[in-house]
């Protein structure tokens, strides 16, 4: 699709922002495990790390939306050869396929861990349930996927921020002490410094987000909607990171021992809220997991063909089985730690390509 003279729709802006928030909040953010590993472990400097990740997220998201809207790539993975050239681009395509497979494995494991912590149910049962829902969704195709995750994103972000703010009103006195104590605790830290952690928080995602968001841009005619949607989405996502990190600081010694700290936080407010938060965790993990699986399927097969459907079934079964191999927190650190470095290299290629284009213009 190309830009038209159609008036910008704020409903579409909210939908686009919702797609980003739903995708980004994922298993790490909504469970609180990412906040511990990327931000809280660095004390007060964790907030500066959130600023770093927000600015880089905005740059990447607008870049992917603009390029996808302009180029209308036939395959989602073509974005890598555009930025990196044929040879290096092919390498990044292979790396991206690895992440598009391994990221859902982490997310499925995260949902199994959440069910186990809250209900005492076997983690494997939760993994199977999420796998079934993802399969049904990706079989419906891109348009339905965008509609579904775009509509649940605003609900998730409002409830997440609301839960964190309410907890803070009851425990504000513990935040300062938690900020001071956090660097002394035996927390898993994704990087040796706060600014590197902020970069890794974002650079672990481009190999996964670039193909999905460039494909998403094809579903919208008005480019301005994509840009405004990116801005709104990143602002609300960063706000959620700040609120939830602050809430974890308020009782950091206890939360640092939890596999799913945000769920424990919700349960301390009310068992009913804890149950609702389980649903939010499920939606958040689903809305990050399904796009990765869809992108991988669409990279090999045309949507809604027998080959696409068979590939989807095999992919989901393999992802569920692999999610049972390691605990959630170990999987999170392993997968996203490695891809944080690889994604950073890809971002450098992006910047170089954009500079080259500006000089040639």
Short mmCIF file of C-alpha atoms in Angstrom, two decimals:
data_model
loop_
_atom_site.label_atom_id
_atom_site.label_comp_id
_atom_site.label_asym_id
_atom_site.label_seq_id
_atom_site.Cartn_x
_atom_site.Cartn_y
_atom_site.Cartn_z
CA UNK A 1 0.00 0.00 0.00
CA UNK A 2 1.10 3.58 -0.62
CA UNK A 3 0.37 6.74 1.28
CA UNK A 4 -2.97 8.26 0.38
CA UNK A 5 -4.79 11.50 1.07
CA UNK A 6 -7.04 9.74 3.52
CA UNK A 7 -7.48 11.41 6.89
CA UNK A 8 -5.48 9.92 9.76
CA UNK A 9 -7.57 7.69 12.02
CA UNK A 10 -6.81 7.86 15.74
CA UNK A 11 -8.44 4.45 16.10
CA UNK A 12 -5.72 3.08 13.83
CA UNK A 13 -3.07 4.99 15.82
CA UNK A 14 -4.26 3.31 19.02
CA UNK A 15 -4.39 -0.05 17.26
CA UNK A 16 -0.80 0.36 16.02
CA UNK A 17 0.36 1.45 19.48
CA UNK A 18 -1.49 -1.56 20.88
CA UNK A 19 0.25 -3.91 18.45
CA UNK A 20 3.65 -2.64 19.61
CA UNK A 21 2.78 -2.74 23.31
CA UNK A 22 1.26 -6.21 23.03
CA UNK A 23 4.30 -7.50 21.17
CA UNK A 24 6.88 -5.72 23.35
CA UNK A 25 5.46 -6.46 26.77
CA UNK A 26 6.04 -10.18 26.20
CA UNK A 27 6.95 -12.77 28.77
CA UNK A 28 9.88 -10.88 30.26
CA UNK A 29 8.22 -7.48 30.81
CA UNK A 30 4.82 -8.59 32.03
CA UNK A 31 6.23 -11.17 34.43
CA UNK A 32 8.72 -8.69 35.90
CA UNK A 33 11.72 -10.94 35.25
CA UNK A 34 13.08 -8.57 32.59
CA UNK A 35 12.76 -5.58 34.96
CA UNK A 36 14.91 -7.41 37.50
CA UNK A 37 17.58 -8.47 35.03
CA UNK A 38 17.75 -5.31 32.89
CA UNK A 39 16.91 -2.44 35.27
CA UNK A 40 16.49 -3.13 38.98
CA UNK A 41 19.89 -4.72 39.43
CA UNK A 42 21.56 -1.37 38.65
CA UNK A 43 19.76 0.64 41.32
CA UNK A 44 18.92 4.26 40.44
CA UNK A 45 20.71 3.93 37.10
CA UNK A 46 18.09 1.42 36.04
CA UNK A 47 15.80 4.37 35.24
CA UNK A 48 18.42 5.79 32.89
CA UNK A 49 18.50 2.37 31.23
CA UNK A 50 14.75 2.67 30.59
CA UNK A 51 15.31 6.02 28.84
CA UNK A 52 17.97 4.40 26.64
CA UNK A 53 15.69 1.53 25.65
CA UNK A 54 12.74 3.84 24.94
CA UNK A 55 14.71 6.11 22.58
CA UNK A 56 16.20 3.17 20.71
CA UNK A 57 12.83 1.42 20.49
CA UNK A 58 11.33 4.56 18.96
CA UNK A 59 14.09 4.86 16.37
CA UNK A 60 13.79 1.20 15.37
CA UNK A 61 10.00 1.10 15.27
CA UNK A 62 9.64 4.19 13.09
CA UNK A 63 12.39 2.90 10.79
CA UNK A 64 10.69 -0.48 10.33
CA UNK A 65 7.26 1.06 9.80
CA UNK A 66 8.48 3.58 7.21
CA UNK A 67 10.52 1.01 5.30
CA UNK A 68 7.82 -1.65 5.33
CA UNK A 69 5.20 0.87 4.18
CA UNK A 70 7.44 2.07 1.34
CA UNK A 71 8.96 -1.22 0.15
CA UNK A 72 6.09 -3.68 0.65
CA UNK A 73 8.50 -6.62 1.03
CA UNK A 74 7.25 -9.91 -0.40
CA UNK A 75 8.95 -11.86 2.42
CA UNK A 76 9.25 -10.35 5.93
CA UNK A 77 12.91 -11.42 6.04
CA UNK A 78 13.78 -9.30 2.98
CA UNK A 79 14.32 -6.36 5.32
CA UNK A 80 17.68 -7.85 6.33
CA UNK A 81 19.06 -7.98 2.80
CA UNK A 82 17.86 -4.38 2.29
CA UNK A 83 19.84 -3.10 5.25
CA UNK A 84 22.85 -5.44 5.13
CA UNK A 85 23.24 -6.49 1.49
CA UNK A 86 22.80 -9.96 0.02
CA UNK A 87 25.60 -11.86 1.75
CA UNK A 88 25.46 -10.39 5.26
CA UNK A 89 21.68 -10.08 4.96
CA UNK A 90 21.39 -13.83 4.41
CA UNK A 91 23.37 -14.40 7.62
CA UNK A 92 21.00 -12.13 9.55
CA UNK A 93 18.02 -13.93 8.01
CA UNK A 94 19.33 -17.19 9.45
CA UNK A 95 19.96 -15.56 12.84
CA UNK A 96 16.49 -14.02 12.76
CA UNK A 97 14.93 -17.41 12.09
CA UNK A 98 16.79 -18.71 15.11
CA UNK A 99 15.33 -15.96 17.29
CA UNK A 100 11.85 -16.25 15.77
CA UNK A 101 11.95 -19.86 16.92
CA UNK A 102 13.72 -19.49 20.27
CA UNK A 103 11.78 -16.40 21.47
CA UNK A 104 8.41 -18.23 21.47
CA UNK A 105 10.12 -21.07 23.33
CA UNK A 106 11.01 -18.59 26.11
CA UNK A 107 7.50 -17.12 26.12
CA UNK A 108 5.76 -20.49 26.26
CA UNK A 109 8.04 -21.46 29.15
CA UNK A 110 7.14 -18.19 30.89
CA UNK A 111 3.43 -18.90 30.76
CA UNK A 112 3.97 -22.42 32.10
CA UNK A 113 5.98 -20.92 35.00
CA UNK A 114 3.21 -18.40 35.73
CA UNK A 115 0.52 -21.09 35.92
CA UNK A 116 2.73 -23.21 38.12
CA UNK A 117 3.43 -20.33 40.53
CA UNK A 118 -0.21 -19.22 40.81
CA UNK A 119 -2.21 -22.43 40.58
CA UNK A 120 0.37 -25.14 41.24
CA UNK A 121 -0.46 -26.61 37.82
CA UNK A 122 2.28 -28.46 35.91
CA UNK A 123 4.28 -25.98 33.81
CA UNK A 124 3.97 -28.29 30.83
CA UNK A 125 0.18 -28.01 30.81
CA UNK A 126 0.39 -24.21 30.52
CA UNK A 127 2.90 -24.53 27.68
CA UNK A 128 0.57 -26.83 25.75
CA UNK A 129 -2.43 -24.50 26.23
CA UNK A 130 -0.55 -21.48 24.94
CA UNK A 131 0.81 -23.47 22.01
CA UNK A 132 -2.72 -24.43 20.94
CA UNK A 133 -3.94 -20.82 21.05
CA UNK A 134 -0.93 -19.58 19.06
CA UNK A 135 -1.53 -22.24 16.43
CA UNK A 136 -5.17 -21.24 15.95
CA UNK A 137 -4.21 -17.56 15.67
CA UNK A 138 -1.40 -17.89 13.15
CA UNK A 139 -3.61 -20.10 10.99
CA UNK A 140 -6.01 -17.12 10.76
CA UNK A 141 -3.31 -14.93 9.10
CA UNK A 142 -1.68 -11.50 9.51
CA UNK A 143 -4.76 -9.26 9.36
CA UNK A 144 -6.55 -11.15 12.12
CA UNK A 145 -3.35 -11.31 14.15
CA UNK A 146 -2.91 -7.51 13.98
CA UNK A 147 -6.55 -6.96 14.90
CA UNK A 148 -6.36 -9.32 17.88
CA UNK A 149 -3.14 -8.13 19.48
CA UNK A 150 -3.84 -4.48 18.63
CA UNK A 151 -7.07 -4.62 20.61
CA UNK A 152 -5.68 -6.28 23.75
CA UNK A 153 -2.58 -4.08 24.00
CA UNK A 154 -4.30 -1.00 25.54
CA UNK A 155 -6.05 -3.17 28.13
CA UNK A 156 -2.79 -4.83 29.16
CA UNK A 157 -0.84 -1.61 29.52
CA UNK A 158 -3.56 0.14 31.53
CA UNK A 159 -3.92 -2.78 33.95
CA UNK A 160 -0.15 -3.23 34.31
CA UNK A 161 0.46 0.46 35.04
CA UNK A 162 -2.60 0.62 37.31
CA UNK A 163 -1.44 -2.38 39.34
CA UNK A 164 2.03 -0.92 39.77
CA UNK A 165 0.75 2.51 40.81
CA UNK A 166 -1.67 1.04 43.35
CA UNK A 167 1.11 -1.08 44.88
CA UNK A 168 3.36 1.98 45.04
CA UNK A 169 0.74 4.01 46.92
CA UNK A 170 0.86 1.35 49.65
CA UNK A 171 4.64 0.82 49.68
CA UNK A 172 6.21 4.07 48.48
CA UNK A 173 8.41 4.21 51.56
CA UNK A 174 10.34 1.14 50.45
CA UNK A 175 11.38 2.46 47.03
CA UNK A 176 14.39 4.49 48.12
CA UNK A 177 15.71 1.68 50.32
CA UNK A 178 15.16 -0.82 47.49
CA UNK A 179 17.04 1.35 45.00
CA UNK A 180 19.99 1.49 47.39
CA UNK A 181 19.85 -2.23 48.22
CA UNK A 182 19.35 -3.63 44.68
CA UNK A 183 22.99 -3.39 43.48
CA UNK A 184 24.12 -5.39 46.53
CA UNK A 185 21.72 -8.30 45.92
CA UNK A 186 22.57 -11.45 44.01
CA UNK A 187 20.37 -10.51 41.04
CA UNK A 188 20.93 -11.83 37.53
CA UNK A 189 22.17 -8.87 35.50
CA UNK A 190 22.09 -9.01 31.74
CA UNK A 191 25.15 -6.72 31.32
CA UNK A 192 27.98 -5.25 33.44
CA UNK A 193 26.68 -1.64 33.14
CA UNK A 194 23.24 0.05 33.14
CA UNK A 195 23.61 1.71 29.73
CA UNK A 196 24.63 -1.56 28.12
CA UNK A 197 21.64 -3.25 29.76
CA UNK A 198 19.37 -0.54 28.32
CA UNK A 199 20.82 -1.14 24.86
CA UNK A 200 20.53 -4.93 25.21
CA UNK A 201 16.90 -4.58 26.28
CA UNK A 202 16.17 -3.21 22.82
CA UNK A 203 18.87 -4.78 20.65
CA UNK A 204 17.73 -8.27 21.61
CA UNK A 205 14.55 -7.61 19.61
CA UNK A 206 15.33 -6.17 16.10
CA UNK A 207 15.97 -9.57 14.52
CA UNK A 208 12.48 -10.47 15.70
CA UNK A 209 10.70 -7.12 15.34
CA UNK A 210 12.11 -5.93 12.00
CA UNK A 211 10.30 -8.52 9.84
CA UNK A 212 7.05 -8.41 11.85
CA UNK A 213 6.66 -4.62 11.98
CA UNK A 214 7.70 -4.10 8.36
CA UNK A 215 4.99 -6.63 7.44
CA UNK A 216 2.50 -4.93 9.79
CA UNK A 217 3.03 -1.60 7.99
CA UNK A 218 1.55 -3.14 4.83
CA UNK A 219 -1.83 -3.32 6.59
CA UNK A 220 -2.16 0.48 6.93
CA UNK A 221 -2.53 3.03 4.11
CA UNK A 222 -1.65 6.23 5.97
CA UNK A 223 2.02 6.42 6.98
CA UNK A 224 1.38 9.11 9.59
CA UNK A 225 -0.77 6.64 11.53
CA UNK A 226 2.22 4.33 11.81
CA UNK A 227 4.53 7.08 13.07
CA UNK A 228 2.06 8.41 15.64
CA UNK A 229 1.25 4.86 16.71
CA UNK A 230 4.95 4.19 17.28
CA UNK A 231 5.31 7.31 19.45
CA UNK A 232 2.21 6.57 21.55
CA UNK A 233 3.16 2.92 21.97
CA UNK A 234 6.73 3.62 23.10
CA UNK A 235 5.61 6.30 25.58
CA UNK A 236 3.14 3.97 27.28
CA UNK A 237 5.56 1.05 27.22
CA UNK A 238 8.32 3.13 28.86
CA UNK A 239 5.80 4.37 31.46
CA UNK A 240 4.93 0.76 32.31
CA UNK A 241 8.64 -0.09 32.68
CA UNK A 242 9.19 2.84 35.06
CA UNK A 243 6.13 2.07 37.19
CA UNK A 244 6.79 -1.66 37.46
CA UNK A 245 10.51 -1.22 38.19
CA UNK A 246 9.59 1.22 40.97
CA UNK A 247 7.08 -1.25 42.38
CA UNK A 248 9.72 -3.99 42.41
CA UNK A 249 12.20 -1.67 44.14
CA UNK A 250 9.61 -1.18 46.92
CA UNK A 251 10.17 -4.78 48.06
CA UNK A 252 13.23 -5.77 46.04
CA UNK A 253 14.66 -8.30 48.50
CA UNK A 254 11.57 -10.49 48.32
CA UNK A 255 10.72 -9.92 44.65
CA UNK A 256 14.25 -10.83 43.59
CA UNK A 257 13.63 -14.42 44.69
CA UNK A 258 10.48 -14.83 42.58
CA UNK A 259 10.33 -16.42 39.12
CA UNK A 260 7.27 -14.24 38.27
CA UNK A 261 7.63 -11.18 40.56
CA UNK A 262 4.77 -9.16 39.02
CA UNK A 263 2.32 -11.98 39.74
CA UNK A 264 3.43 -12.10 43.37
CA UNK A 265 3.03 -8.31 43.50
CA UNK A 266 -0.56 -8.52 42.20
CA UNK A 267 -1.41 -11.28 44.68
CA UNK A 268 -0.21 -9.15 47.61
CA UNK A 269 -2.84 -6.56 46.62
CA UNK A 270 -5.70 -9.03 46.12
CA UNK A 271 -6.14 -12.69 45.12
CA UNK A 272 -8.72 -11.50 42.60
CA UNK A 273 -6.18 -9.13 41.05
CA UNK A 274 -3.68 -11.97 41.02
CA UNK A 275 -6.13 -14.05 39.00
CA UNK A 276 -6.75 -11.14 36.60
CA UNK A 277 -2.99 -10.67 36.27
CA UNK A 278 -2.63 -14.30 35.23
CA UNK A 279 -4.97 -13.48 32.34
CA UNK A 280 -2.89 -10.39 31.52
CA UNK A 281 0.30 -12.46 31.56
CA UNK A 282 -1.35 -14.98 29.27
CA UNK A 283 -2.45 -12.28 26.81
CA UNK A 284 0.94 -10.56 26.89
CA UNK A 285 2.89 -13.72 26.27
CA UNK A 286 0.46 -14.82 23.57
CA UNK A 287 0.66 -11.43 21.82
CA UNK A 288 4.46 -11.68 21.63
CA UNK A 289 4.62 -15.37 20.86
CA UNK A 290 2.10 -15.51 18.00
CA UNK A 291 3.74 -12.76 15.86
CA UNK A 292 7.13 -14.50 16.02
CA UNK A 293 5.60 -17.79 14.95
CA UNK A 294 3.58 -16.11 12.19
CA UNK A 295 6.66 -14.31 10.82
CA UNK A 296 8.62 -17.55 10.68
CA UNK A 297 5.76 -19.37 8.94
CA UNK A 298 5.19 -16.52 6.45
CA UNK A 299 8.91 -16.47 5.61
CA UNK A 300 8.73 -20.00 4.23
CA UNK A 301 5.16 -20.46 3.03
CA UNK A 302 2.32 -18.36 1.63
CA UNK A 303 -0.45 -17.67 4.14
CA UNK A 304 -3.43 -20.03 4.35
CA UNK A 305 -1.94 -22.70 2.09
CA UNK A 306 -1.63 -26.39 3.06
CA UNK A 307 2.15 -26.00 3.33
CA UNK A 308 1.74 -22.97 5.65
CA UNK A 309 -0.69 -24.87 7.87
CA UNK A 310 1.58 -27.93 8.13
CA UNK A 311 4.61 -25.76 8.89
CA UNK A 312 2.64 -23.97 11.63
CA UNK A 313 1.65 -27.24 13.30
CA UNK A 314 5.23 -28.57 13.27
CA UNK A 315 6.60 -25.24 14.55
CA UNK A 316 4.19 -25.04 17.48
CA UNK A 317 4.80 -28.65 18.55
CA UNK A 318 8.59 -28.18 18.41
CA UNK A 319 8.38 -24.89 20.37
CA UNK A 320 6.27 -26.42 23.14
CA UNK A 321 8.60 -29.39 23.49
CA UNK A 322 11.73 -27.20 23.66
CA UNK A 323 10.11 -24.90 26.25
CA UNK A 324 10.20 -27.80 28.70
CA UNK A 325 13.99 -28.22 28.59
CA UNK A 326 15.14 -25.32 30.85
CA UNK A 327 13.55 -23.12 33.58
CA UNK A 328 12.04 -19.84 32.39
CA UNK A 329 14.58 -17.47 33.99
CA UNK A 330 17.52 -19.43 32.53
CA UNK A 331 15.95 -19.44 29.06
CA UNK A 332 15.28 -15.69 29.23
CA UNK A 333 18.87 -14.79 30.08
CA UNK A 334 20.38 -17.24 27.59
CA UNK A 335 18.31 -16.36 24.51
CA UNK A 336 18.05 -12.60 24.93
CA UNK A 337 21.60 -12.16 26.18
CA UNK A 338 23.01 -13.69 22.99
CA UNK A 339 20.62 -11.85 20.68
CA UNK A 340 21.25 -8.55 22.44
CA UNK A 341 24.75 -8.58 20.94
CA UNK A 342 23.62 -9.80 17.50
CA UNK A 343 20.80 -7.25 17.35
CA UNK A 344 23.23 -4.47 18.22
CA UNK A 345 25.35 -5.38 15.19
CA UNK A 346 22.25 -5.27 12.98
CA UNK A 347 21.35 -1.81 14.34
CA UNK A 348 24.79 -0.56 13.26
CA UNK A 349 24.07 -1.78 9.71
CA UNK A 350 20.72 0.03 9.84
CA UNK A 351 22.33 3.30 10.87
CA UNK A 352 25.02 2.98 8.19
CA UNK A 353 22.37 2.33 5.51
CA UNK A 354 20.30 5.34 6.56
CA UNK A 355 23.38 7.61 6.53
CA UNK A 356 24.26 6.30 3.06
CA UNK A 357 20.74 7.02 1.80
CA UNK A 358 20.77 10.59 3.16
CA UNK A 359 24.12 11.30 1.50
CA UNK A 360 22.82 9.94 -1.82
CA UNK A 361 19.60 11.99 -1.64
#
